[in-house]
XYZ file of C-alpha atoms in Angstrom:
771
model
C 90.564 -7.131 50.938
C 92.138 -7.371 47.629
C 91.571 -3.564 46.961
C 92.339 -2.781 51.035
C 95.876 -4.298 50.271
C 96.969 -2.315 47.423
C 96.229 1.154 49.083
C 99.578 2.496 50.503
C 100.524 3.041 54.122
C 101.566 6.737 53.196
C 97.685 7.204 51.993
C 96.040 5.466 54.787
C 97.963 7.412 57.295
C 96.914 10.773 55.613
C 93.350 9.893 55.304
C 93.669 8.990 59.187
C 94.856 12.616 59.736
C 92.480 14.559 57.321
C 89.568 12.621 59.667
C 91.026 13.447 62.716
C 91.478 17.070 61.305
C 87.918 17.524 60.252
C 86.320 16.240 63.460
C 88.156 18.722 65.536
C 88.237 21.847 63.220
C 86.404 24.643 64.911
C 82.815 24.926 64.887
C 82.396 28.680 66.005
C 83.766 31.875 65.716
C 84.713 34.782 68.467
C 84.478 38.516 67.948
C 84.581 40.998 70.802
C 81.344 43.485 71.275
C 80.873 45.765 73.500
C 83.874 44.806 75.499
C 82.871 41.277 75.933
C 83.561 38.053 73.880
C 80.741 36.874 71.535
C 81.363 33.519 70.414
C 78.632 31.930 67.666
C 78.619 28.299 67.615
C 77.526 26.643 64.229
C 74.017 25.006 65.015
C 74.289 26.034 68.679
C 74.303 28.090 71.416
C 75.839 31.899 71.144
C 78.244 32.634 74.081
C 79.148 35.507 75.930
C 81.869 36.089 78.454
C 83.964 38.720 79.581
C 88.140 37.647 79.686
C 88.924 39.735 82.704
C 86.371 37.305 84.394
C 89.006 34.797 84.200
C 86.384 32.517 82.469
C 87.852 30.813 79.293
C 86.201 28.761 76.706
C 86.352 24.800 76.537
C 86.659 23.347 73.148
C 84.658 19.756 72.980
C 84.196 18.354 69.479
C 84.534 21.727 67.713
C 81.982 23.267 69.914
C 82.926 25.946 72.028
C 81.633 26.285 75.702
C 82.155 28.336 78.723
C 84.401 27.268 81.523
C 82.316 29.048 84.584
C 84.108 26.882 87.544
C 87.456 27.526 85.897
C 88.597 23.833 86.285
C 89.546 23.212 83.037
C 86.652 20.592 82.384
C 83.172 20.485 80.506
C 80.789 20.035 83.602
C 77.402 19.133 82.849
C 76.259 22.513 83.682
C 78.514 24.646 81.519
C 77.363 21.758 78.309
C 75.094 23.418 76.730
C 73.527 20.731 74.849
C 72.141 19.023 77.621
C 68.529 19.590 79.188
C 67.870 22.201 81.596
C 67.233 19.865 84.190
C 70.014 17.703 83.676
C 72.351 21.219 84.407
C 70.435 22.657 87.126
C 70.926 19.083 88.903
C 74.616 18.807 88.044
C 75.171 22.523 89.513
C 73.027 21.877 92.271
C 74.987 19.570 93.681
C 78.099 21.351 93.324
C 76.941 24.207 95.022
C 78.212 24.779 98.580
C 75.255 25.155 101.191
C 76.594 28.780 101.348
C 76.099 29.086 97.836
C 72.643 27.421 97.829
C 71.872 30.390 100.637
C 72.752 32.809 98.344
C 70.425 31.709 95.562
C 67.441 31.603 97.779
C 68.183 35.897 98.357
C 66.517 38.202 96.308
C 67.843 41.545 96.721
C 66.391 44.524 97.792
C 65.271 47.619 95.348
C 68.148 48.660 93.215
C 68.017 51.935 91.549
C 70.577 52.800 88.439
C 72.436 54.578 89.604
C 71.640 54.511 93.421
C 70.116 57.006 95.248
C 72.481 59.463 97.356
C 70.274 58.950 100.350
C 67.097 57.877 101.958
C 65.561 54.413 100.929
C 67.601 52.507 98.232
C 70.741 54.742 98.633
C 74.221 53.367 98.139
C 77.862 54.218 97.826
C 80.667 54.053 95.068
C 83.694 53.802 96.962
C 82.283 54.813 100.245
C 80.894 57.983 98.399
C 77.499 58.799 97.153
C 76.661 59.175 94.032
C 77.122 62.616 92.206
C 75.922 64.213 88.749
C 78.800 63.975 86.361
C 81.663 62.538 88.663
C 80.214 59.304 89.415
C 79.619 56.582 86.180
C 75.965 55.634 86.507
C 76.471 52.426 85.441
C 78.797 51.373 87.810
C 78.062 48.969 90.600
C 77.746 50.155 93.981
C 79.475 49.226 96.997
C 76.726 46.910 98.634
C 75.951 45.115 95.062
C 79.250 44.399 95.239
C 79.301 42.862 98.823
C 75.867 41.218 98.367
C 77.014 39.010 94.956
C 80.529 38.197 95.869
C 80.147 37.768 99.905
C 76.537 36.735 100.286
C 76.362 34.946 96.852
C 73.222 37.159 95.788
C 72.430 36.218 91.987
C 68.604 37.562 92.002
C 69.093 41.429 91.504
C 64.999 43.833 91.346
C 65.807 46.733 89.961
C 63.756 49.565 90.062
C 64.401 53.087 88.623
C 67.157 53.205 85.717
C 68.493 56.509 84.250
C 68.281 55.631 80.557
C 67.737 52.268 78.863
C 71.396 52.637 77.483
C 72.606 52.952 81.383
C 70.301 49.964 82.312
C 72.403 47.756 79.544
C 76.031 48.894 80.550
C 75.463 48.337 84.422
C 73.507 44.919 83.552
C 76.977 44.086 81.771
C 79.195 45.032 84.461
C 77.124 43.195 86.934
C 77.175 39.900 84.751
C 81.112 39.891 84.217
C 81.459 40.582 87.992
C 79.174 37.426 88.815
C 80.885 35.279 86.336
C 83.853 36.202 88.101
C 82.616 35.056 91.250
C 82.490 31.419 92.405
C 80.643 28.702 89.793
C 80.090 31.803 87.318
C 76.301 31.831 88.441
C 74.990 34.761 86.075
C 72.322 37.247 87.576
C 68.829 36.809 87.269
C 67.604 40.265 86.734
C 63.818 41.121 87.760
C 61.818 44.445 87.867
C 58.357 45.308 89.179
C 55.882 46.576 86.212
C 57.908 49.580 84.778
C 55.394 49.887 81.296
C 52.835 53.035 83.194
C 52.194 56.051 81.185
C 53.541 59.299 81.915
C 50.005 61.402 81.409
C 51.164 64.324 79.974
C 54.013 63.191 78.009
C 52.694 63.651 74.235
C 52.418 60.497 71.888
C 54.079 60.916 68.346
C 53.969 57.852 66.149
C 56.803 58.540 64.702
C 59.079 58.794 67.734
C 60.196 56.561 70.259
C 60.370 56.828 74.463
C 62.323 55.243 77.201
C 60.362 52.683 77.331
C 56.866 51.736 75.551
C 53.318 52.957 77.868
C 50.481 50.900 78.376
C 47.615 51.429 80.509
C 47.168 49.797 83.753
C 46.245 46.081 84.228
C 43.147 47.525 85.375
C 42.838 49.422 82.257
C 43.633 45.997 79.920
C 41.537 44.351 81.740
C 38.735 46.737 80.826
C 39.751 46.059 76.740
C 38.577 42.524 77.733
C 40.791 41.376 75.194
C 43.199 38.993 76.194
C 45.107 39.062 72.423
C 46.072 42.628 73.772
C 47.450 41.499 76.653
C 49.536 39.006 75.270
C 50.871 41.517 72.775
C 51.498 43.841 75.928
C 53.636 40.344 77.270
C 55.563 39.797 73.969
C 56.575 43.690 73.366
C 57.158 43.741 77.265
C 59.817 40.913 77.615
C 61.871 42.271 74.391
C 62.034 45.375 76.135
C 62.649 43.777 78.674
C 65.599 41.381 77.884
C 66.890 44.602 75.928
C 67.504 46.075 79.261
C 69.005 42.834 80.763
C 65.611 42.108 82.590
C 64.737 38.169 82.760
C 62.095 37.951 85.229
C 58.789 39.886 85.473
C 57.575 40.116 88.915
C 54.118 40.224 87.578
C 51.106 39.478 86.563
C 49.264 40.153 89.739
C 46.407 37.837 89.466
C 44.416 38.374 92.573
C 40.706 38.266 92.198
C 39.383 42.472 92.800
C 36.533 41.051 95.309
C 37.062 43.802 97.630
C 36.745 47.120 96.307
C 38.601 49.242 98.837
C 41.985 47.528 98.341
C 44.743 49.497 98.002
C 46.164 47.179 95.274
C 43.069 47.113 93.365
C 44.490 49.077 90.287
C 47.102 46.341 89.756
C 44.594 43.599 89.206
C 42.577 42.058 86.293
C 39.215 43.154 88.322
C 36.725 40.939 89.403
C 35.724 38.606 87.309
C 37.452 35.054 87.578
C 37.183 34.403 84.009
C 38.370 37.578 83.002
C 41.454 37.398 85.093
C 42.298 33.933 84.511
C 42.153 34.552 80.924
C 44.073 38.021 81.171
C 46.966 35.871 83.586
C 47.497 33.311 80.756
C 47.956 35.948 78.180
C 50.277 38.021 80.156
C 52.278 34.833 81.247
C 52.353 33.051 77.856
C 53.486 36.567 76.136
C 56.030 37.126 78.469
C 57.200 33.499 78.586
C 57.268 32.207 75.047
C 60.059 33.010 72.718
C 59.445 33.111 68.854
C 59.670 29.187 69.229
C 56.718 29.407 71.096
C 58.630 27.800 73.947
C 61.790 29.069 76.405
C 64.551 30.987 74.640
C 66.470 34.024 74.433
C 63.433 35.937 74.353
C 61.673 34.747 76.952
C 60.998 36.214 80.544
C 60.081 34.143 83.678
C 56.780 35.282 85.239
C 56.314 35.349 89.047
C 52.424 35.445 89.200
C 51.367 36.857 92.743
C 50.093 36.750 94.900
C 48.983 33.042 95.666
C 46.299 31.903 96.823
C 44.812 35.598 95.944
C 45.306 38.336 98.091
C 42.186 40.469 97.044
C 40.234 40.004 100.221
C 42.009 41.786 102.722
C 39.166 42.660 105.789
C 37.588 46.427 105.183
C 39.731 46.517 102.386
C 42.861 46.984 104.382
C 46.402 46.009 102.464
C 48.545 43.512 103.796
C 51.634 45.798 103.624
C 50.449 47.670 106.851
C 50.427 45.370 110.188
C 46.474 47.256 110.040
C 45.587 45.209 107.249
C 47.178 41.610 107.619
C 44.116 40.006 107.580
C 42.501 38.383 104.214
C 38.892 37.283 105.629
C 36.432 34.858 103.623
C 32.765 35.344 104.914
C 31.113 33.983 102.042
C 33.234 30.926 101.841
C 34.965 31.354 98.886
C 38.628 30.736 99.268
C 39.116 28.448 96.388
C 37.843 30.676 93.875
C 40.847 32.705 94.153
C 43.102 30.374 93.294
C 41.117 30.141 89.761
C 43.128 32.944 87.861
C 46.211 30.386 88.827
C 45.082 27.330 88.017
C 42.948 27.950 84.975
C 45.412 30.835 83.893
C 48.890 31.213 84.661
C 49.565 27.212 85.335
C 47.519 26.287 81.638
C 49.524 28.257 79.408
C 48.877 27.625 75.305
C 52.663 28.250 74.986
C 55.139 25.698 75.240
C 56.292 27.120 78.592
C 53.409 25.421 80.116
C 53.087 27.478 83.172
C 54.525 30.809 85.181
C 57.793 29.754 86.304
C 57.517 31.802 89.824
C 54.564 32.118 92.278
C 54.761 34.648 95.096
C 52.503 34.592 98.324
C 50.671 37.289 99.605
C 51.627 38.683 103.240
C 48.223 37.625 104.351
C 46.786 35.932 107.187
C 44.208 33.944 104.768
C 42.326 33.635 108.175
C 40.870 30.384 109.174
C 41.718 28.706 105.935
C 44.143 26.195 106.889
C 42.328 23.157 107.059
C 45.590 20.864 108.191
C 47.746 22.677 110.890
C 44.690 25.179 112.039
C 47.624 28.121 111.617
C 46.839 32.084 111.065
C 49.806 32.670 109.760
C 51.039 34.777 106.597
C 51.104 33.032 103.157
C 54.594 32.580 102.915
C 54.779 30.770 105.832
C 51.859 28.511 105.669
C 52.849 24.803 104.801
C 49.125 23.961 104.041
C 49.054 26.749 101.676
C 52.389 26.046 100.290
C 53.385 22.441 100.342
C 50.038 20.867 100.651
C 47.876 22.710 98.231
C 50.185 24.580 95.617
C 52.784 21.938 95.440
C 51.045 18.824 96.387
C 47.373 19.463 95.399
C 48.117 21.523 92.524
C 51.530 20.205 91.302
C 53.548 23.209 91.085
C 57.019 22.577 90.987
C 58.302 26.176 90.326
C 59.793 28.746 92.432
C 58.255 29.883 95.581
C 59.543 33.252 96.427
C 58.008 35.607 99.346
C 56.661 39.070 98.851
C 59.562 41.523 100.242
C 60.387 42.130 103.539
C 58.400 38.940 105.466
C 61.282 38.122 107.312
C 61.756 41.412 108.777
C 61.075 42.886 112.142
C 57.405 44.201 113.165
C 57.778 47.588 115.011
C 54.834 49.810 113.771
C 51.165 49.083 112.506
C 51.248 51.996 109.564
C 54.562 51.672 108.093
C 54.764 50.494 104.446
C 58.526 49.073 104.726
C 57.930 47.461 107.918
C 58.616 43.657 108.711
C 55.594 41.645 107.514
C 56.069 38.194 109.550
C 52.445 38.136 110.436
C 51.612 35.417 112.356
C 54.750 34.418 113.709
C 55.866 38.221 115.143
C 57.688 36.309 118.138
C 60.051 34.430 116.181
C 63.681 35.402 115.199
C 64.692 36.346 111.799
C 66.472 33.199 111.745
C 63.532 31.168 112.792
C 61.262 32.804 110.526
C 63.512 31.658 107.538
C 63.201 27.969 108.734
C 59.461 28.254 108.801
C 59.180 29.539 105.344
C 61.786 27.009 103.999
C 59.966 23.849 105.466
C 56.624 25.531 104.546
C 57.907 24.935 100.666
C 59.694 28.445 99.762
C 62.511 29.064 97.659
C 63.332 31.974 97.795
C 63.046 35.549 100.515
C 62.175 38.674 98.772
C 64.373 41.714 99.907
C 66.786 39.781 102.073
C 70.651 40.601 101.080
C 72.391 38.846 103.791
C 72.680 34.854 103.749
C 73.397 34.467 107.349
C 69.696 33.834 108.625
C 69.494 31.095 105.659
C 72.506 29.633 106.684
C 71.238 29.506 110.511
C 67.993 27.942 109.438
C 69.999 25.130 107.397
C 71.628 24.801 110.779
C 68.443 24.418 112.771
C 67.039 21.792 109.859
C 70.299 19.981 110.617
C 69.751 19.377 114.084
C 65.976 18.771 113.431
C 66.462 16.607 110.469
C 69.918 15.573 109.786
C 72.088 17.288 107.435
C 71.421 14.551 104.351
C 67.973 15.802 104.672
C 68.775 19.639 104.926
C 71.079 19.461 102.237
C 68.578 17.848 100.140
C 66.043 20.454 100.924
C 68.421 23.099 99.857
C 69.173 21.576 96.671
C 65.798 21.126 95.992
C 65.531 25.055 96.082
C 68.336 25.389 94.057
C 67.165 23.154 91.343
C 64.017 25.143 91.070
C 66.349 28.807 90.943
C 68.858 27.660 88.563
C 66.449 26.171 86.261
C 64.814 29.832 85.681
C 68.110 31.365 84.954
C 69.177 28.249 83.113
C 65.836 28.609 80.462
C 66.416 32.169 79.285
C 69.991 31.496 77.747
C 72.070 33.923 80.555
C 74.392 31.155 81.150
C 74.855 30.876 78.052
C 75.090 34.634 76.927
C 74.204 37.241 80.138
C 75.466 40.888 77.988
C 73.396 42.603 75.866
C 74.664 45.509 73.693
C 74.064 49.003 74.878
C 73.223 50.225 71.122
C 70.717 48.021 70.703
C 68.940 48.250 73.423
C 68.903 51.997 72.514
C 67.196 51.011 69.449
C 64.779 48.337 71.003
C 63.394 49.536 74.420
C 60.197 52.380 73.354
C 61.036 52.206 69.895
C 58.358 53.537 67.815
C 56.227 50.170 67.034
C 56.070 49.487 70.532
C 55.097 53.356 71.348
C 52.239 52.874 68.732
C 51.092 49.723 70.268
C 50.809 50.744 73.890
C 48.993 53.908 72.964
C 46.487 52.032 70.753
C 45.907 49.890 73.934
C 45.420 53.017 76.058
C 42.838 53.997 73.666
C 40.979 50.448 74.180
C 40.732 51.180 77.957
C 39.060 53.959 78.032
C 35.196 53.710 79.186
C 32.480 55.705 78.506
C 30.425 55.573 81.282
C 27.527 58.533 80.325
C 26.929 60.539 77.190
C 23.349 62.653 77.831
C 22.749 64.177 74.707
C 25.298 62.802 72.260
C 27.887 65.551 73.739
C 30.546 63.456 72.809
C 32.348 63.225 70.717
C 33.291 67.025 70.350
C 32.714 68.846 67.144
C 36.421 69.935 66.046
C 37.697 72.825 67.656
C 35.247 73.715 70.075
C 35.787 75.988 72.936
C 36.499 74.533 76.030
C 37.012 75.659 79.693
C 39.295 73.797 81.577
C 39.367 74.237 85.483
C 42.351 73.958 87.425
C 42.481 71.251 89.735
C 43.566 71.953 93.457
C 45.583 68.916 95.422
C 46.094 69.111 98.805
C 49.454 68.503 100.488
C 50.327 64.933 101.264
C 52.935 62.220 101.533
C 53.110 59.078 99.863
C 53.879 55.657 100.894
C 57.463 56.033 101.885
C 56.722 58.758 104.070
C 58.061 62.011 101.120
C 55.812 64.847 101.636
C 54.438 66.731 98.519
C 53.288 70.306 98.883
C 49.579 71.559 98.413
C 48.915 72.846 94.184
C 46.222 74.507 92.194
C 47.186 73.951 88.648
C 46.067 72.243 85.413
C 45.415 68.936 85.719
C 46.140 68.138 81.823
C 48.431 68.861 79.465
C 47.144 72.182 77.996
C 49.521 72.443 75.061
C 47.864 68.835 73.492
C 44.571 70.331 74.910
C 44.853 73.473 72.024
C 46.105 70.595 69.781
C 42.541 69.362 69.704
C 40.166 72.474 70.560
C 40.200 76.566 71.747
C 40.789 76.930 75.131
C 39.378 79.577 76.958
C 39.909 80.480 81.061
C 36.188 81.771 80.897
C 33.102 79.667 81.326
C 30.951 81.852 80.078
C 32.597 81.807 76.445
C 33.127 78.236 76.698
C 30.905 75.686 74.786
C 31.802 72.918 77.417
C 33.923 72.190 80.173
C 36.398 69.270 80.644
C 36.959 68.439 84.326
C 39.891 66.121 84.974
C 40.044 64.090 88.670
C 40.735 61.340 90.814
C 38.929 58.739 91.955
C 38.344 59.376 96.264
C 41.371 58.338 98.718
C 41.125 58.264 102.187
C 44.032 56.447 103.414
C 44.858 53.156 104.324
C 41.923 52.665 106.949
C 44.229 53.092 109.974
C 45.065 55.929 112.305
C 47.770 56.160 114.952
C 46.476 59.512 116.559
C 43.126 58.061 117.086
C 45.106 55.157 119.691
C 46.645 58.563 121.154
C 43.089 59.288 122.276
C 42.317 55.641 123.542
C 40.746 54.238 120.195
C 41.958 50.967 118.167
C 43.342 53.145 115.132
C 40.887 51.725 112.895
C 38.950 53.844 110.254
C 36.734 53.117 106.911
C 38.201 53.667 103.534
C 35.648 55.339 101.667
C 35.044 54.965 97.903
C 33.095 58.369 97.886
C 34.459 62.182 98.197
C 32.386 63.768 100.914
C 32.642 63.011 104.702
C 31.245 59.304 105.300
C 30.594 57.932 108.658
C 30.405 54.033 108.891
C 27.065 52.885 110.499
C 26.601 49.752 108.004
C 29.954 48.377 109.196
C 30.814 45.646 111.407
C 30.156 45.615 114.907
C 32.764 42.979 115.315
C 35.835 42.713 113.007
C 35.930 38.969 111.564
C 39.838 38.974 112.400
C 42.151 40.914 114.619
C 45.440 40.710 116.484
C 48.634 41.831 116.759
C 51.680 41.803 119.330
C 51.237 45.749 119.255
C 47.787 45.635 120.182
C 46.279 44.479 123.015
C 42.537 43.565 121.456
C 41.091 41.635 118.370
C 38.449 43.890 117.254
C 39.073 46.119 114.516
C 36.101 47.443 114.095
C 35.478 51.095 112.951
C 31.235 51.093 112.964
C 30.322 54.669 113.480
C 33.494 56.434 112.649
C 33.913 59.187 110.067
C 36.608 59.849 107.345
C 37.331 62.663 104.897
C 39.182 62.221 101.266
C 42.194 63.540 100.718
C 40.555 64.773 97.687
C 37.193 65.820 98.551
C 37.273 68.725 96.320
C 37.524 66.876 93.443
C 33.743 66.470 93.523
C 33.548 70.019 94.892
C 35.214 71.281 91.231
C 32.611 69.503 88.987
C 29.777 70.903 91.247
C 30.977 74.518 91.079
C 32.166 73.908 86.975
C 28.665 72.770 86.484
C 27.397 75.717 88.051
C 29.526 78.195 86.037
C 28.733 76.596 82.717
C 24.926 77.566 83.398
C 23.286 74.825 81.669
C 26.311 74.292 79.284
C 27.945 70.580 79.418
C 30.364 69.155 81.474
C 32.541 66.204 80.834
C 34.111 64.413 83.738
C 37.274 62.569 83.021
C 38.381 60.262 86.244
C 41.539 58.834 86.832
C 40.413 55.511 88.301
C 42.076 53.355 90.742
C 39.483 51.964 92.188
C 35.354 51.114 91.939
C 34.047 54.579 93.542
C 30.320 55.887 94.449
C 28.968 58.373 91.328
C 26.416 59.895 93.035
C 27.962 63.277 93.940
C 29.199 63.882 90.710
C 27.235 61.898 88.131
C 24.554 64.417 87.739
C 26.477 67.142 87.167
C 28.285 65.432 84.531
C 26.944 65.309 81.119
C 29.520 62.723 80.170
C 31.735 60.592 82.215
C 34.909 59.155 80.684
C 36.893 56.875 83.206
C 40.978 56.185 82.253
C 43.059 54.111 83.847
C 46.586 55.215 83.770
C 46.506 56.296 80.612
C 47.935 59.762 78.778
C 46.300 62.411 78.317
C 46.476 62.104 74.816
C 44.528 58.937 74.732
C 41.834 60.469 76.276
C 41.967 63.385 73.820
C 41.654 61.151 71.351
C 38.286 60.109 72.645
C 36.994 63.075 73.533
C 37.598 64.743 69.956
C 36.600 61.243 68.294
C 39.487 60.821 66.776
C 38.934 57.377 68.404
C 35.915 55.379 69.466
C 35.587 54.244 72.957
C 35.413 50.584 73.495
C 36.459 49.517 76.676
C 34.032 48.057 79.834
C 33.919 48.269 83.275
C 36.269 45.171 84.972
C 34.139 46.042 88.299
C 31.002 47.211 89.534
C 30.729 51.001 90.248
C 28.893 50.579 93.983
C 25.452 52.569 94.594
C 26.798 53.648 97.562
C 29.063 53.180 100.630
C 26.045 50.750 102.405
C 26.173 48.567 100.035
C 30.240 48.638 99.985
C 30.198 47.583 104.024
C 27.609 44.788 103.430
C 29.226 42.824 100.526
C 31.456 40.297 101.242
C 35.293 40.717 101.104
C 35.543 37.430 99.170
C 32.649 37.497 96.593
C 32.938 39.185 93.311
C 30.176 41.312 91.653
C 27.970 41.127 94.930
C 27.356 44.854 95.282
C 24.212 46.760 94.017
C 25.553 49.108 91.305
C 25.394 52.530 90.935
C 22.538 53.616 88.395
C 22.958 56.764 86.427
C 20.433 59.607 85.139
C 19.651 58.699 82.050
C 18.802 54.897 83.765
C 22.189 53.164 82.961
C 23.811 50.348 85.538
C 27.102 50.774 86.073
C 27.847 46.936 86.479
C 30.527 44.879 85.575
C 30.649 44.705 81.391
C 29.172 48.000 81.008
C 30.173 50.453 78.583
C 29.142 52.637 76.051
C 30.266 53.712 72.106
C 29.161 56.725 70.282
C 25.923 54.051 69.388
C 25.143 53.425 72.900
C 25.260 50.429 75.576
C 28.089 48.417 74.084
C 26.208 44.329 74.098
C 29.233 42.670 71.805
C 30.540 39.322 72.023
C 32.803 40.170 74.967
C 29.476 41.152 76.950
C 28.379 37.593 76.218
C 31.105 36.141 76.677
C 31.974 36.935 80.588
C 29.079 38.762 81.919
């Protein structure tokens, strides 16, 4: 006490000022980067904001925070020191019903720049995009409208002109969002975008627009979950560099129905393999470097709950003709396993997939509570009782695109899909889904139907209950935006984006994955690998005129089906089969359409036809006489059987090409290379093929590396190849691996987990584990 009294008052005053000064000294630095400010807090979050958005910095205890709602105070949702749940709860309370309704929207497909006309088009100050005149990184009139007027925060990106343009567009989008309302950043998303350009040359020293990987089916053929996790880690870095924070993937349906049009997007028909791949994929996308959520994380929206791989007769639920999933094998529960044991049981710190998308299908007679046969996104038993209740999922549930739009035709890909509820209004459809447990509506840019649904709920349950229901969804949706750090910094650096996306190391990893996805099915007399610079004959392939799923026409072609400049780097090429040592025939698996033809209706039929997995004309003598499910407001019958009807494939000429080439080669070997999207019947081409390779969405060069022996095949079939169409017709749509597999001339059975290498049959630990 004596010492204290001897200290001068002037000294004490000076000491207090020094202490106060230390406590309030700035603990951050700020610089302008690419037109926006970048603020680095010492030991804290890095912030990004645009000065023209109206957002200013708040300084609290020396740290910087963004004043997103521009009220001059630090709100809990602006405080990066708090937990995600604390921030999401605070912001949800602050949001108006109109703002929550906007948060529940997921935009229609957005191209960067917008197409000048047709599907997914847009305008710039009222004018269509004009090359050389319009800045491709600008926001469209339509985007500005749904961001500001409808409070939309979730944007689906499709094509981009370049990674740099995508980065510039993202920054303009985020600055716009920052200046609106509560300053909620956009959560940009993408469908899978890492597919290959088949003819593009791979150069280990050069990069590309984005790394190229085999299809999901191809990754499944590797039987290597570590490869899939690596893909997720690389793809998430590329996504974040593009400004993308949500992946509308993986597709983890068990592909139990071999004719299904979306078979190629799955991990095959093995439940265990699909679960392991789902876990690896989701972990790879969601986990940042520290193993949990962070600035490198990308939300994974797994699809399609509770499994969409059992459409009756293989028809797809994008069409009214394919709205029913059936379960003749009473195997509904197994279809949920890739979710429950895979995507919901992660090894990483994010624990489970952050979002789920139900499929369009009506899971026929599976609602044991209410007995409803309605689309999965509307089914209270499937969403609220099973997904949320029994299995404890509290992440975002987002409908598939266009489920609330009007159904007008049976065979149009972009028709509305309110299956089982076609008589309800748009507002009633939103209300039905909302009360079933859905948080978000895919492909909807307009908030009004959600506001109308809110009013319906208020009348039925009272405003307090409906407000609580809306806030519940808001919290789930906001969590996924907070987790990935874009509330702090939604901006990307275009120059860095150019370096990251498609960098050589990523391209190399993708190409190596392609090599691991190619299956050698047949190799009589060890035809493969070919000796260096053998003389090869590559016949041209005829492709008939066709229309894609959007109705766009493609003319008939007759051209080389492979990059011949690449072929010439590996082999000597001749157009004379008599001079060739071997023929290389490149074809695609059979394609016979969607299983419906409205021309048949005009003739008095029901419109339904078989989907064929063989090249030659097929008559469905073994099909069901009575379909399991049926019914649509546009039909006056319920039996969708196509028994005894016939169908032709669009590419029957592929089988004819193999047969003709075998004849031209006069006993010399023929290698058949099949680009495969579905199981297929090999009886028409196997005997004419001395060797067979199967690729699942790979570059030509990857196939040539295998053919030449620069790489050895190691992949296995992730599904069965059927012996014939009779076994396809009599298998159960919901049961995996229940067909009689094809047996070739060498006695090999094309069953699940079958594959050859240069030494013969592969019998390694992957086969033991999964077969």
